[in-house]
Short mmCIF file of C-alpha atoms in Angstrom, two decimals:
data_model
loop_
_atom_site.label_atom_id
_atom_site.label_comp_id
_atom_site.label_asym_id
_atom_site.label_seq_id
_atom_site.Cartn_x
_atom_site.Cartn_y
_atom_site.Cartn_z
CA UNK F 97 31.95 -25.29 -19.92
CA UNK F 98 32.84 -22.76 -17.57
CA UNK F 99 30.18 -21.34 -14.71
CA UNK F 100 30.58 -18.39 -12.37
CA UNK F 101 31.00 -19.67 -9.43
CA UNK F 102 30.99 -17.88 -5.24
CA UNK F 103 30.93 -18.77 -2.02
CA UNK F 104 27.31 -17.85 -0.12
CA UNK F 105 27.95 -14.39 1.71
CA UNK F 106 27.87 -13.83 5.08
CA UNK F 107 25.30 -10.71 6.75
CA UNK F 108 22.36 -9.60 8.17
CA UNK F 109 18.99 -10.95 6.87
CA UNK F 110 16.41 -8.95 7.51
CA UNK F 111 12.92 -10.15 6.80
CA UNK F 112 10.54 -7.18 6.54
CA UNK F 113 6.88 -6.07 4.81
CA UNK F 114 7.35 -3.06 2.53
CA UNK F 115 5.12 0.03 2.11
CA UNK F 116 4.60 3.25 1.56
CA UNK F 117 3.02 5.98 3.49
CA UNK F 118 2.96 9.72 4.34
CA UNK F 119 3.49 11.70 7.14
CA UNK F 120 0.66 13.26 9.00
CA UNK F 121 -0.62 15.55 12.21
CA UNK F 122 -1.41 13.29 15.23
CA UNK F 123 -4.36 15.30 15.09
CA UNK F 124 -5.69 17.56 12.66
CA UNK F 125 -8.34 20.24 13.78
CA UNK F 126 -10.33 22.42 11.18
CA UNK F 127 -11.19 25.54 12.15
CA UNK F 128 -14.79 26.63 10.81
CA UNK F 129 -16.60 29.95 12.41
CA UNK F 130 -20.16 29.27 14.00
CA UNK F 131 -21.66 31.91 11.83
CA UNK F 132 -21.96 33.57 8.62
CA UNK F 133 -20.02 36.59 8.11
CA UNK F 134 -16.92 38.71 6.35
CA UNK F 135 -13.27 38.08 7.33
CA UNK F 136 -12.04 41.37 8.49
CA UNK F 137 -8.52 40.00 9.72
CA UNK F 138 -6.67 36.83 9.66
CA UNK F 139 -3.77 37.04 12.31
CA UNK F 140 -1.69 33.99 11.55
CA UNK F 141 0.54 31.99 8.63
CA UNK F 142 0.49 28.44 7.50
CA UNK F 143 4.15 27.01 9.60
CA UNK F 144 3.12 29.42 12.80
CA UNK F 145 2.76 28.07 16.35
CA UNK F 146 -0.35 29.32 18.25
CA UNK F 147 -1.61 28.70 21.90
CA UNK F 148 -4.58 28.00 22.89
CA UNK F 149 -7.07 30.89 23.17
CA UNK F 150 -5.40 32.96 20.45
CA UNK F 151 -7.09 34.91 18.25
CA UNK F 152 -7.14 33.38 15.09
CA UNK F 153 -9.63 34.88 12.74
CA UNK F 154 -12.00 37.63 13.07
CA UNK F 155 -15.19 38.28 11.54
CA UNK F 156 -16.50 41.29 11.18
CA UNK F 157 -18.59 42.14 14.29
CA UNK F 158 -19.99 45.98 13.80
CA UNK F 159 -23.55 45.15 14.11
CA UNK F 160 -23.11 42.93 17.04
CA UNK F 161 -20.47 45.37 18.86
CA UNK F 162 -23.65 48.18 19.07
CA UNK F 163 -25.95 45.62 19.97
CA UNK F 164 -23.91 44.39 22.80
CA UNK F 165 -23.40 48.20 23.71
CA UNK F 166 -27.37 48.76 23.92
CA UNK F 167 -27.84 45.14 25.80
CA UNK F 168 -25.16 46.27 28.11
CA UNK F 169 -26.84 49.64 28.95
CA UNK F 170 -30.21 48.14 29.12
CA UNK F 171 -28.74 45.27 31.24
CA UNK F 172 -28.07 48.11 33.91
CA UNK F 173 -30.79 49.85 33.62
CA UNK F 174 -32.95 46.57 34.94
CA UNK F 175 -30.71 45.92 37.32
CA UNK F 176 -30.90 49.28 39.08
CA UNK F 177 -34.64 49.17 38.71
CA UNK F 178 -34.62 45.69 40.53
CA UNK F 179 -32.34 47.05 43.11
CA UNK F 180 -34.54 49.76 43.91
CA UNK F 181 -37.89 48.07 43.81
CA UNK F 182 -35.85 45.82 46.29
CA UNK F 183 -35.58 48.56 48.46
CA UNK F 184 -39.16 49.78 47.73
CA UNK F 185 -40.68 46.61 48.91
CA UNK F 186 -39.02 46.38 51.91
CA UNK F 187 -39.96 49.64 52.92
CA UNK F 188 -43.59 48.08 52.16
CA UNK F 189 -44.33 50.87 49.13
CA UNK F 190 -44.62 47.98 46.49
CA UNK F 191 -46.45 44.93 46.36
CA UNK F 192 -43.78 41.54 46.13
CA UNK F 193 -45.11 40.86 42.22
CA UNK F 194 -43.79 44.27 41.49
CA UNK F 195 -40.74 43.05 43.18
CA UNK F 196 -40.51 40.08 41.49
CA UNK F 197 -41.15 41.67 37.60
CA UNK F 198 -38.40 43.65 38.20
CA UNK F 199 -36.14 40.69 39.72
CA UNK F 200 -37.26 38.64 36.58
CA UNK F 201 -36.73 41.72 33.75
CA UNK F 202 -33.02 41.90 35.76
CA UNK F 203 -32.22 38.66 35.08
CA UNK F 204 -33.70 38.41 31.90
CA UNK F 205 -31.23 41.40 30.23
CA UNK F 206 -28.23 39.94 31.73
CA UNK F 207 -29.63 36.94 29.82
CA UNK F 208 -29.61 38.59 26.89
CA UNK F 209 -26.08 40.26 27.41
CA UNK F 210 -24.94 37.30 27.82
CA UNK F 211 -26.13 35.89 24.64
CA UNK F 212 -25.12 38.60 22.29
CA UNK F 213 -21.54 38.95 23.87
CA UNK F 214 -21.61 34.78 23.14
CA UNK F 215 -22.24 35.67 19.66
CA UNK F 216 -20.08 38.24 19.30
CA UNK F 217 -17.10 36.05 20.54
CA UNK F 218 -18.54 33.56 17.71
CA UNK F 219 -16.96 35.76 15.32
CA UNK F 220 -13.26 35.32 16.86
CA UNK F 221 -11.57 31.66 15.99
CA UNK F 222 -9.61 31.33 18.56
CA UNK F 223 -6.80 27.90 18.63
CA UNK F 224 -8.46 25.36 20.85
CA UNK F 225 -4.94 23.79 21.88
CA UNK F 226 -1.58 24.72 21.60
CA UNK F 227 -0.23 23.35 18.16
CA UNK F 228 0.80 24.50 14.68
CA UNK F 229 -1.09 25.88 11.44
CA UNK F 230 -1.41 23.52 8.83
CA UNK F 231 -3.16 25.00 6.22
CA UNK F 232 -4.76 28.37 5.36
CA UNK F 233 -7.75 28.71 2.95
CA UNK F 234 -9.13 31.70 3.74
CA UNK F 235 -8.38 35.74 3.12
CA UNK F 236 -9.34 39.19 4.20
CA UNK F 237 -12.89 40.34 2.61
CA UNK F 238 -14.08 36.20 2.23
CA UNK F 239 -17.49 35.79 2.89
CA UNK F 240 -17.26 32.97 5.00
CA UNK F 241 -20.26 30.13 5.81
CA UNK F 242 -21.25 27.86 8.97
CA UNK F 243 -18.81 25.40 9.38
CA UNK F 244 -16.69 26.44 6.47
CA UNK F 245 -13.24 24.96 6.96
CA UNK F 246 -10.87 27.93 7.12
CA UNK F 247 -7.59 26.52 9.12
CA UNK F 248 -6.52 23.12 9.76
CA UNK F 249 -4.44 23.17 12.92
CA UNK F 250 -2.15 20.21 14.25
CA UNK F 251 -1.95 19.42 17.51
CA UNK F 252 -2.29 17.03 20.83
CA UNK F 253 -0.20 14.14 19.57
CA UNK F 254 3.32 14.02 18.20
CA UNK F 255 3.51 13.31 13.77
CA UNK F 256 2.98 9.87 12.47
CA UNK F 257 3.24 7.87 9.07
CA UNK F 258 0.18 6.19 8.06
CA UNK F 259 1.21 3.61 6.07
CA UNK F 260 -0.79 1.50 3.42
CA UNK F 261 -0.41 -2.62 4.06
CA UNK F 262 -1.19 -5.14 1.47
CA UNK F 263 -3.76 -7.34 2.57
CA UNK F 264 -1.56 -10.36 2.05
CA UNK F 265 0.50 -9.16 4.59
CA UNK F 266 -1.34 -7.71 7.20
CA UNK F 267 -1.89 -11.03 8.86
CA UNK F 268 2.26 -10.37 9.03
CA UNK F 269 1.76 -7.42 11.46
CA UNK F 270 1.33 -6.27 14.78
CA UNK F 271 1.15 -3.82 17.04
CA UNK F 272 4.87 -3.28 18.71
CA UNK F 273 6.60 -3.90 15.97
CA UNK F 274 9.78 -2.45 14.89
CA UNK F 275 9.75 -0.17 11.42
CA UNK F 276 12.47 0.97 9.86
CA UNK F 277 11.72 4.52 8.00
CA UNK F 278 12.94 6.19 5.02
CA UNK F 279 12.13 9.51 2.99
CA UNK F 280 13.36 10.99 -0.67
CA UNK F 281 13.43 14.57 1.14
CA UNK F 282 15.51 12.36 3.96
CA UNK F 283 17.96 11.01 1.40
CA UNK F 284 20.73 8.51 2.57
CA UNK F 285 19.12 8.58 6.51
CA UNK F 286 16.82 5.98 8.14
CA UNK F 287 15.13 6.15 11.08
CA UNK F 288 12.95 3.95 13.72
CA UNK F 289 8.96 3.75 14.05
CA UNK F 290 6.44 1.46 15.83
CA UNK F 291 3.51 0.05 14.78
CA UNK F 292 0.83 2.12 16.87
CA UNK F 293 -2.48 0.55 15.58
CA UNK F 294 -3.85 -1.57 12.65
CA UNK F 295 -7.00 -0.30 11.09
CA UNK F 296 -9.64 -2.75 11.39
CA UNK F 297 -11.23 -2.27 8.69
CA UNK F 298 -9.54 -2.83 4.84
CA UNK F 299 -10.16 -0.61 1.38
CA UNK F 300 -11.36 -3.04 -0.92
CA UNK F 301 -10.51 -0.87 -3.74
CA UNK F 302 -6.70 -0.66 -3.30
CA UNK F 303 -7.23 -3.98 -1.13
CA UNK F 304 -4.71 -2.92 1.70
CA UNK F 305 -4.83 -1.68 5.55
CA UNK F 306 -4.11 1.17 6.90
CA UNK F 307 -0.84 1.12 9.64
CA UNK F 308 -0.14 3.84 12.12
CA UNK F 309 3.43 4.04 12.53
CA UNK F 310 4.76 6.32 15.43
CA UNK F 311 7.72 8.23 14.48
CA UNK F 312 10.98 8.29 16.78
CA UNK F 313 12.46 11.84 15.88
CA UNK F 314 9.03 13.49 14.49
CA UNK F 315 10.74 17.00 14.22
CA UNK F 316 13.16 15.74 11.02
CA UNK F 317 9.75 14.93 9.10
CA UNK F 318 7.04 17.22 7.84
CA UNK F 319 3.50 17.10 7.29
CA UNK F 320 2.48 15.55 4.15
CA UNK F 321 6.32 13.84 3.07
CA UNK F 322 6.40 10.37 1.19
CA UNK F 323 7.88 7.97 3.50
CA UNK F 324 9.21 4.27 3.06
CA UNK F 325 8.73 1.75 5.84
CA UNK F 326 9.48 -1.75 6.41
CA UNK F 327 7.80 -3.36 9.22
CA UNK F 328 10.50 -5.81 10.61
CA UNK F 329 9.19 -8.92 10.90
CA UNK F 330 12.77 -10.77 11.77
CA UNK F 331 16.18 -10.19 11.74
CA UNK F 332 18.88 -12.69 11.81
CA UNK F 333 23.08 -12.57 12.31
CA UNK F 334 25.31 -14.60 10.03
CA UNK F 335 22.89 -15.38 7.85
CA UNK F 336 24.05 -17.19 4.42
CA UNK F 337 23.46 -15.07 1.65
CA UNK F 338 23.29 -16.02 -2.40
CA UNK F 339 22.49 -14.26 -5.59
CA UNK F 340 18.72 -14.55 -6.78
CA UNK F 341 19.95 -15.10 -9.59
CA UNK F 342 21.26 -18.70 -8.24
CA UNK F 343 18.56 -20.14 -6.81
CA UNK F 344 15.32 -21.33 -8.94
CA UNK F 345 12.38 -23.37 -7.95
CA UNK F 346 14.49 -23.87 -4.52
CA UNK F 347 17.56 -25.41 -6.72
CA UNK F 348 20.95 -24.58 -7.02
CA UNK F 349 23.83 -25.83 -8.62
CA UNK F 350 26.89 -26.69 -6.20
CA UNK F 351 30.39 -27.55 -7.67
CA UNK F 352 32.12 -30.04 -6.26
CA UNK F 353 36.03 -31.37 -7.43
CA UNK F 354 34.85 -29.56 -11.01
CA UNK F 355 31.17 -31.44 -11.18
CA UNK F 356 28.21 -30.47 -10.25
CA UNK F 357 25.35 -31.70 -8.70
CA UNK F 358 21.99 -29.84 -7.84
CA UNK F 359 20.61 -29.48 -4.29
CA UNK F 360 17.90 -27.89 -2.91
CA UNK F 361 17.54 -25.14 -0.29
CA UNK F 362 15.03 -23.92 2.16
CA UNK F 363 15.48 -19.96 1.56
CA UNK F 364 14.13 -17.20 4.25
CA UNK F 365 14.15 -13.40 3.57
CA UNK F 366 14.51 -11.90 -0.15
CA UNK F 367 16.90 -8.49 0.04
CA UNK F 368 17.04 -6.73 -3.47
CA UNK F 369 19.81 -8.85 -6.01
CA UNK F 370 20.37 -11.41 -2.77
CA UNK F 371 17.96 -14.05 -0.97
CA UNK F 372 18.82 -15.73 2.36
CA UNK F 373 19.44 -19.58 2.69
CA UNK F 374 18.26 -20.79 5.71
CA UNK F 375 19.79 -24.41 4.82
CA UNK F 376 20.91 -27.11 2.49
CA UNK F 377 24.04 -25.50 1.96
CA UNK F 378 27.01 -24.20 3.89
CA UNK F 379 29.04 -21.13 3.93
CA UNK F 380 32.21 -23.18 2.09
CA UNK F 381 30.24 -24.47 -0.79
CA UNK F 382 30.85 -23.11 -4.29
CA UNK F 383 27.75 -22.25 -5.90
CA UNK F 384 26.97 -21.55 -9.51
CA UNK F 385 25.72 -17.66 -9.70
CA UNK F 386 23.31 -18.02 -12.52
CA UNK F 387 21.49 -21.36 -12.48
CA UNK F 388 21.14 -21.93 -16.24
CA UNK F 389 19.11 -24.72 -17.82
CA UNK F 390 22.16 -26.15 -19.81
CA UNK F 391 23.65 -27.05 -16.42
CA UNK F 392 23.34 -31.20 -15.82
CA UNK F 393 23.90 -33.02 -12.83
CA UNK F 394 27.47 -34.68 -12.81
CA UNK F 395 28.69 -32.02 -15.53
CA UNK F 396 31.98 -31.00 -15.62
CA UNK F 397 32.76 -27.55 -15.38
CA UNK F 398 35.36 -24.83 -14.85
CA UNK F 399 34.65 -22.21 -12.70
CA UNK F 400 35.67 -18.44 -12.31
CA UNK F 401 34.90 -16.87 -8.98
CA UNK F 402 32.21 -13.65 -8.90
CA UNK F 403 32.76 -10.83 -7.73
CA UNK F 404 30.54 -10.27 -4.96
CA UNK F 405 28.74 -6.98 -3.70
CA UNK F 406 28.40 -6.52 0.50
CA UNK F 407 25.84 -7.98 1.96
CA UNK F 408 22.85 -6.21 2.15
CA UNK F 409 20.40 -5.38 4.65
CA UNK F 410 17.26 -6.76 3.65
CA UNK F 411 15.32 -3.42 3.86
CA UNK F 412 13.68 -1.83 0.83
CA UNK F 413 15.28 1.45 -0.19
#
């Protein structure tokens, strides 16, 4: 009978936890107006940078403009009148009430002013940080409500991944932790992350955690891209490396002077087509590539050698 035989490969075993995530704003920031009204200009682009205090969005003020105007003017007019009863009652002409209403009606239109103008700047969304327009769901002559979402704005804090954990493995990972990332609109790159923070609290639906993975070059990703990470959990040098396809149940075959004879390993990390041996074996044993359940112990065999693919990193792609 003749086997395929190699000798156990020699790499890089990498013991990781796969999962997928996407990319998202450290912070995300809707922008909603205060009041009811009608979009009369909207002054940026999803993609656009903004500081804070820009104008945004503005609502159609008309009413309020002419009410300001008329606050404004009768705002004035109090305060001259206060001024001069002022003067009045320190001549002794008027009585200190009369002093006093006037004082109070001052104060009480600048109060007003105040308010309306307040109002008025209700109706311009302005950026509350500097950061970058997500998302734009809103267009000139939209009747807009209260707290209707019209922007989303990222800003504050650098992109992330937020990655979705099994819960088998979450007891696997911490906070610290090296990930290695990887994106289809990224093909043929990689590149690091940490593990930020674990979410406390698990979705028993899709029974998994959320992971916060802080990205090392967050300009190369974008907002919303399907990302591949594996949370390192080891890594080990000249590690002994063997087809899956040779070990089962912790058996493999070994060929010694053309017989063979079945020995079990302890194996560590699983890497695609290739699982690590961590012993029981050493790198100058033959091994059979595809344990077969015609093989016997003391069988005679002749072997051909396999041709064997490089060793590979551990890392899902």
């Amino acid at each position: 009978m003749q086997v395929l035989v190699s000798k156990p490969a020699q790499g890089t075993a990498v013991e990781a936890i796969y999962a997928s995530g996407q990319v998202e704003p450290g912070v995300q920031v809707p922008i909603t107006p205060r009041s009811a009204g009608q979009v009369t200009a909207v002054l940026v682009q999803e993609g656009e940078a903004v500081r804070r205090g820009q104008v945004l969005i503005q609502l159609q003020d008309d009413d309020l403009a002419s009410g300001v105007a008329e606050l404004a003017a009768r705002a004035e007019l109090a305060r001259q009148q206060s001024q001069r009863a002022e003067v009045l009652w320190r001549q002794g002409f008027v009585a200190a009430a009369e002093r006093d209403a006037a004082a109070s009606a001052s104060k009480a239109a600048q109060a007003a002013l105040l308010r309306s103008q307040a109002q008025r700047r209700f109706l311009q969304l302005v950026a509350p940080a500097d950061g970058e327009i997500l998302q734009r769901d809103v267009e000139v002559g939209q009747v807009v409500s209260p707290g209707q979402a019209l922007l989303y704005l990222a800003c504050c804090a650098p992109m992330r991944v937020v990655a979705e954990v099994d819960e088998e493995d979450i007891g696997r990972v911490q906070q610290g932790q090296l990930v290695v990332l990887g994106a289809d609109a990224l093909p043929g790159k990689t590149f690091d992350g940490v593990v930020s923070s674990i979410t406390p609290k698990g979705d028993p639906l899709t029974r998994s955690y959320r992971v916060r993975i802080a990205i090392d070059q967050p300009e190369r990703f974008r907002v919303g891209m399907t990302v591949d990470a594996n949370v390192i959990l080891a890594r080990r040098e000249r590690a002994l490396l063997l087809p899956r396809s040779a070990v089962r149940e912790g058996l493999v075959w070994r060929v010694q002077e053309g017989r063979l004879s079945q020995v079990r390993v302890t194996t560590g990390a699983s890497m695609g087509d290739q699982i690590e041996i961590r012993s029981g074996i050493g790198p100058d044993d033959w091994i059979v590539s595809v344990a077969d359940d015609q093989l016997r112990d003391g069988q005679a065999v002749r072997t051909r050698q396999a041709e064997i693919g490089p060793a590979r990193t551990g890392l899902a792609p």
